[in-house]
Short mmCIF file of C-alpha atoms in Angstrom, two decimals:
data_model
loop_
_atom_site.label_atom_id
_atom_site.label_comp_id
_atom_site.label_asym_id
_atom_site.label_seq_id
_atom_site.Cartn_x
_atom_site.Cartn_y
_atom_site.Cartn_z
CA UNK A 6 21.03 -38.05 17.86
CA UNK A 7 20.88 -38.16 13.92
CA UNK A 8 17.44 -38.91 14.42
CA UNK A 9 16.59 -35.81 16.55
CA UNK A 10 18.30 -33.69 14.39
CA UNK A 11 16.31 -34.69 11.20
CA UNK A 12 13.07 -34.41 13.35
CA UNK A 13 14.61 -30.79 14.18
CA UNK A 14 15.39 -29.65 10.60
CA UNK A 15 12.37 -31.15 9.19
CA UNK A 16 10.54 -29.21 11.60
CA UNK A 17 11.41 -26.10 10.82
CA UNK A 18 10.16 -25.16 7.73
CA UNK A 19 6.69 -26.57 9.70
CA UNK A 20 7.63 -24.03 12.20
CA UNK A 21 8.22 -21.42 9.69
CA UNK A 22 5.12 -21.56 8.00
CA UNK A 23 3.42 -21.47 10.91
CA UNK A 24 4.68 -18.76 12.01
CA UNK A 25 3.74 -16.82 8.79
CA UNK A 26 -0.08 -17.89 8.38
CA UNK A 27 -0.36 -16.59 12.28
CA UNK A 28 1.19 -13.16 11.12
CA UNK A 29 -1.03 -12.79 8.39
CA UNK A 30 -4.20 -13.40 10.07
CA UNK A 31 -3.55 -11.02 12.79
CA UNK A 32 -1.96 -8.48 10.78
CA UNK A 33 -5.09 -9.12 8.42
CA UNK A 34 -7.29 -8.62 11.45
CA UNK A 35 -5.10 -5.07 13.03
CA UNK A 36 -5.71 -3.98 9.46
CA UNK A 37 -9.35 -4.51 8.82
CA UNK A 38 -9.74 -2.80 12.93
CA UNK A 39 -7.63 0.05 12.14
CA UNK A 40 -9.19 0.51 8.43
CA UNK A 41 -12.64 0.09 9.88
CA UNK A 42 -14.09 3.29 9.75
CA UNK A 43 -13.38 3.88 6.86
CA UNK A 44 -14.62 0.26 5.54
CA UNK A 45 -17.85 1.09 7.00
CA UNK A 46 -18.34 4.37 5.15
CA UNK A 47 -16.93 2.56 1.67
CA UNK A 48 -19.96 0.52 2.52
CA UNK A 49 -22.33 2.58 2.69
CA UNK A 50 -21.43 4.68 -0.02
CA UNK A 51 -23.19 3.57 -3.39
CA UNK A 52 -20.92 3.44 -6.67
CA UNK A 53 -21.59 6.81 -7.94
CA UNK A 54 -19.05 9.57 -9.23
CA UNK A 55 -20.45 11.95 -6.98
CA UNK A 56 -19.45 10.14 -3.99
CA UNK A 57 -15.75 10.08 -5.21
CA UNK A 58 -14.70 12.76 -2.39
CA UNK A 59 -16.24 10.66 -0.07
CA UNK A 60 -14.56 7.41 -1.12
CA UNK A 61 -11.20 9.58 -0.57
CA UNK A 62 -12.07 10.27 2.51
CA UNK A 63 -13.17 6.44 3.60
CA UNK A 64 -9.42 5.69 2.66
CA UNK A 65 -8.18 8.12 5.01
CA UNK A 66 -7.45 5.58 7.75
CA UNK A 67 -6.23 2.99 5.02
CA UNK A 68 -2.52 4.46 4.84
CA UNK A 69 -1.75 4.16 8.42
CA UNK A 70 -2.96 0.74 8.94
CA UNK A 71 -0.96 -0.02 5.26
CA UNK A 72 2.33 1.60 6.79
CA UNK A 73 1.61 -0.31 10.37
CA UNK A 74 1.29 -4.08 8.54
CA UNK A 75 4.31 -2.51 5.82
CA UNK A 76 6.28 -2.40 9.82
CA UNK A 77 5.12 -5.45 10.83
CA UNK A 78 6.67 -7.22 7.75
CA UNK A 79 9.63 -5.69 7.82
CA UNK A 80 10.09 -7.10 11.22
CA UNK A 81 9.07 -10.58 10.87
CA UNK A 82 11.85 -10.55 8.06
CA UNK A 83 13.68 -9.85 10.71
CA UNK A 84 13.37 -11.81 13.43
CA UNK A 85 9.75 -14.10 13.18
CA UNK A 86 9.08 -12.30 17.02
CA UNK A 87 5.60 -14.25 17.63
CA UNK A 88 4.05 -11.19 18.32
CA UNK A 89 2.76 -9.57 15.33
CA UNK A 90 0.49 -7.37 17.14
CA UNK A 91 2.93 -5.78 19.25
CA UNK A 92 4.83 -5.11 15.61
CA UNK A 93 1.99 -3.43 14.26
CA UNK A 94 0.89 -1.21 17.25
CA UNK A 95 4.57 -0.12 17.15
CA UNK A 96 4.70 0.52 13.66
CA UNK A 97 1.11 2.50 14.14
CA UNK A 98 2.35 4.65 16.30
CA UNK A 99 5.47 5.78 14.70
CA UNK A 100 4.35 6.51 11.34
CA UNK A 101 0.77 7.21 11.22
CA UNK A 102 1.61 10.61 11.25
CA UNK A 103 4.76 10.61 8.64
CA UNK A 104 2.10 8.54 5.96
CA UNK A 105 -0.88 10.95 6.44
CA UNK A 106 1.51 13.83 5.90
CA UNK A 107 1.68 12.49 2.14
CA UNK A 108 -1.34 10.49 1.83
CA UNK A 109 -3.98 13.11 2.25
CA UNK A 110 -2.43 15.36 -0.15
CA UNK A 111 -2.43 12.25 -2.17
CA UNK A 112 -6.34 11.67 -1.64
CA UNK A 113 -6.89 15.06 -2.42
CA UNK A 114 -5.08 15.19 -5.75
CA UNK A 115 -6.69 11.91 -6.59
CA UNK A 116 -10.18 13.27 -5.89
CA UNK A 117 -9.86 16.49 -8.13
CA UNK A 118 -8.52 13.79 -11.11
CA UNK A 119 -11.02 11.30 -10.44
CA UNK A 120 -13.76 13.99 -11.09
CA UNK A 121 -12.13 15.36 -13.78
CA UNK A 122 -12.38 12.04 -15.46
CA UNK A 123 -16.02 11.47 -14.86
CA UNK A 124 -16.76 14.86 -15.93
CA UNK A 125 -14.92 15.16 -19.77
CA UNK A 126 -17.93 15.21 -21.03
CA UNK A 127 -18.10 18.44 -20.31
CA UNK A 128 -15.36 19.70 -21.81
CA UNK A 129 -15.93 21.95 -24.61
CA UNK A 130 -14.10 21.24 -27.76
CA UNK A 131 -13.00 18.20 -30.36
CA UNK A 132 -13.50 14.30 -28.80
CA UNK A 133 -9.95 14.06 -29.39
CA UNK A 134 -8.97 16.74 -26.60
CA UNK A 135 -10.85 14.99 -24.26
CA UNK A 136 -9.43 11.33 -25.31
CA UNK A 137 -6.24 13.33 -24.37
CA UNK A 138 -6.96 15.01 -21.11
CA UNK A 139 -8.79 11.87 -20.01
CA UNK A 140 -5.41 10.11 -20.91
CA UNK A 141 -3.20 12.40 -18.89
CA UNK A 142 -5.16 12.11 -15.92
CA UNK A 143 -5.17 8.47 -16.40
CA UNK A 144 -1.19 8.17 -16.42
CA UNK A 145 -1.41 11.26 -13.30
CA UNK A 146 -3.18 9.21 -11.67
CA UNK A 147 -1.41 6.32 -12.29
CA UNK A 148 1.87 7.54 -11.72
CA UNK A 149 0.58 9.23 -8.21
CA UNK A 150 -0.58 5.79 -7.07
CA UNK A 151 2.66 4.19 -7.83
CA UNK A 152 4.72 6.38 -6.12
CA UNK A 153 2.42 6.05 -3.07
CA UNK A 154 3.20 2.43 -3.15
CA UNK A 155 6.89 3.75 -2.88
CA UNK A 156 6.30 6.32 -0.22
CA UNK A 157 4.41 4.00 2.47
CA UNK A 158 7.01 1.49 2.17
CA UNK A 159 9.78 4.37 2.82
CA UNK A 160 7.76 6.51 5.41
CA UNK A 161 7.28 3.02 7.31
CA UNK A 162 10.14 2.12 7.85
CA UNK A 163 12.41 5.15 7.27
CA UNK A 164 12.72 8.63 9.51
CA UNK A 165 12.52 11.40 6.41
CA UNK A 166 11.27 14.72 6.12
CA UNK A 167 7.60 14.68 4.21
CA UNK A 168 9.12 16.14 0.80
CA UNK A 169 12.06 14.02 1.29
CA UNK A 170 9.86 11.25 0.95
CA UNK A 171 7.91 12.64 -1.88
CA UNK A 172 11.03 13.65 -3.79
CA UNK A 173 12.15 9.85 -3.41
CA UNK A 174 9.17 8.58 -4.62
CA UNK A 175 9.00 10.41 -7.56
CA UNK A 176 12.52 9.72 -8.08
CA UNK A 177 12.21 5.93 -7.62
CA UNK A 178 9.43 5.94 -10.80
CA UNK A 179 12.14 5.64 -12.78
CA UNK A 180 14.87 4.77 -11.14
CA UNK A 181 13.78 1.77 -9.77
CA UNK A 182 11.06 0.42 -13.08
CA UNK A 183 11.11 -2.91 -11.51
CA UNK A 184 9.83 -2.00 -8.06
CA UNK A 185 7.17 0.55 -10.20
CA UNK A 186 6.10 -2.10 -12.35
CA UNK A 187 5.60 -4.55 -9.35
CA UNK A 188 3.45 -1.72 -7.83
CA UNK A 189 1.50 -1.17 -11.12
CA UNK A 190 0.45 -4.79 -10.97
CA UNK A 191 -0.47 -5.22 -7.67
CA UNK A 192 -2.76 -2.08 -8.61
CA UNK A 193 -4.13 -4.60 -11.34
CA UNK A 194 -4.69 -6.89 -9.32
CA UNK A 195 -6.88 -5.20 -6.75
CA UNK A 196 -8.62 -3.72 -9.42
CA UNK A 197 -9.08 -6.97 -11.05
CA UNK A 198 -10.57 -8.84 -8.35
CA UNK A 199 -12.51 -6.25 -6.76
CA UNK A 200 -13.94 -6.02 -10.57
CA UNK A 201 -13.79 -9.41 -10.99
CA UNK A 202 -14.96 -11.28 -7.90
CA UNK A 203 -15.82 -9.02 -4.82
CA UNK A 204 -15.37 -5.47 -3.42
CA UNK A 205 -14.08 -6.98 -0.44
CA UNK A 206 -11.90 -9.52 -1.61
CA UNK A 207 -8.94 -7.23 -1.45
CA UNK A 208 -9.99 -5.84 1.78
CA UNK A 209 -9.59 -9.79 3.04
CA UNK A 210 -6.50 -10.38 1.58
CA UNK A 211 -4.72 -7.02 2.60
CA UNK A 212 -2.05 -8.08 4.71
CA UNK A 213 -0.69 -10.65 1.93
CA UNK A 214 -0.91 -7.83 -0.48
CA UNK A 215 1.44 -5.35 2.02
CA UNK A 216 3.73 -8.35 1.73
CA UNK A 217 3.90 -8.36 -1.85
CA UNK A 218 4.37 -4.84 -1.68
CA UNK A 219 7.08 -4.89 0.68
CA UNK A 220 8.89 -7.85 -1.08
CA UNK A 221 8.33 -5.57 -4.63
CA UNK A 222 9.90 -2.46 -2.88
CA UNK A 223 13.75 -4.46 -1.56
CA UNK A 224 15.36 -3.11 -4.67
CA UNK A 225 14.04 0.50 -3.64
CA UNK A 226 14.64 -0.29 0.12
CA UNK A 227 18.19 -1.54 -0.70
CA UNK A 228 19.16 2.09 -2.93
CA UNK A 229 17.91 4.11 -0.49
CA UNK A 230 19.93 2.27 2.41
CA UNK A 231 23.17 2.05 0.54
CA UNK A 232 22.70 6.33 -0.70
CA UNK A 233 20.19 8.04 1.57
CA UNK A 234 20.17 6.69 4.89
CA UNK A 235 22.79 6.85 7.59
CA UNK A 236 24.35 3.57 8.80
#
């Protein structure tokens, strides 16, 4: 008996991680099929600042696949259901919608900075006033990313109105500089090894990332519970 029982316990944590390694390659996979029209055009696309509209709209599909695996997560916390697929068609459906509401506004305010940092040059004046503006667009820009790491963990998993959600992640900037900063360095990251190693490598290690992201986001996800969502 005490011998099935240790087999049992040492099992688990076997079980466990087994468990999590299948989620992530088949959220990994749901991803990449759901991102994959826009992959392909990100592909195509050479690395020029004129293409930056087009890049924003390659991510298009990007947000709704995020907020599907951001679902998924959330419910293997929950209950480690062996059906991770299931999880994320679920999440898909309910809150493709809710994230582009945000995230194309997002894209397009992203765009209009993005060129306006490729094009200072033409700014008419002293170098130092376009150190500056390039500098405030930088933090924008910054600061807009950030709080869209915010709002597709809270449109995921949360039923708000669009400028609720907005207004929350703004708010959580601040509020919450842990969760921000965690945001702000999974940024570096994916800059740093698409930089760094490959394009692609964060494409291939998405769903990991989302996990990060979701992890980053509890102190968020436990303020907003506690003061903005109905028990």
């Amino acid at each position: 008996m005490t011998s099935m029982a240790q087999r049992e316990f040492s099992s688990r944590p076997i079980s466990r991680a087994a468990a999590a390694i299948h989620w992530l390659v088949v959220l990994e996979v749901c991803w990449v099929l759901a991102s994959l029209p826009g992959l392909v055009l990100l592909l195509l696309l050479a690395p020029d600042a004129s293409n930056i509209p087009l890049v924003a709209l390659a991510l298009v599909p990007l947000g709704p696949a995020t907020g599907a695996v951001v679902y998924s997560w959330r419910a293997f916390g929950d209950d480690g259901d062996p059906e991770p697929a299931r999880y994320f068609l679920r999440g898909y459906r309910r809150c493709a919608w809710d994230v582009l509401r945000w995230w194309l506004p997002a894209l397009a305010a992203l765009t209009l900075l993005g060129i306006n940092l490729t094009n200072l040059d033409a700014v008419t004046g002293p170098p130092a006033l376009r150190t500056v503006l390039g500098a405030v667009s930088a933090a924008v820009g910054l600061g807009l990313i950030v709080a869209g790491g915010h709002a597709v963990v809270i449109s995921s998993l949360y039923s708000l109105r669009t400028r609720d959600v907005a207004r929350l992640s703004i708010y959580y900037l601040t509020a919450k500089p842990m969760a921000s900063i965690g945001v702000a360095a999974l940024v570096a990251v994916i800059v740093g090894a698409a930089l760094g190693v490959s394009d692609w490598l964060p494409v291939l290690a998405a769903a990991p990332l989302i996990w990060l992201l979701l992890r980053g986001e509890r102190p968020v996800r436990d303020h907003l519970e506690e003061n903005f969502i109905d028990a």
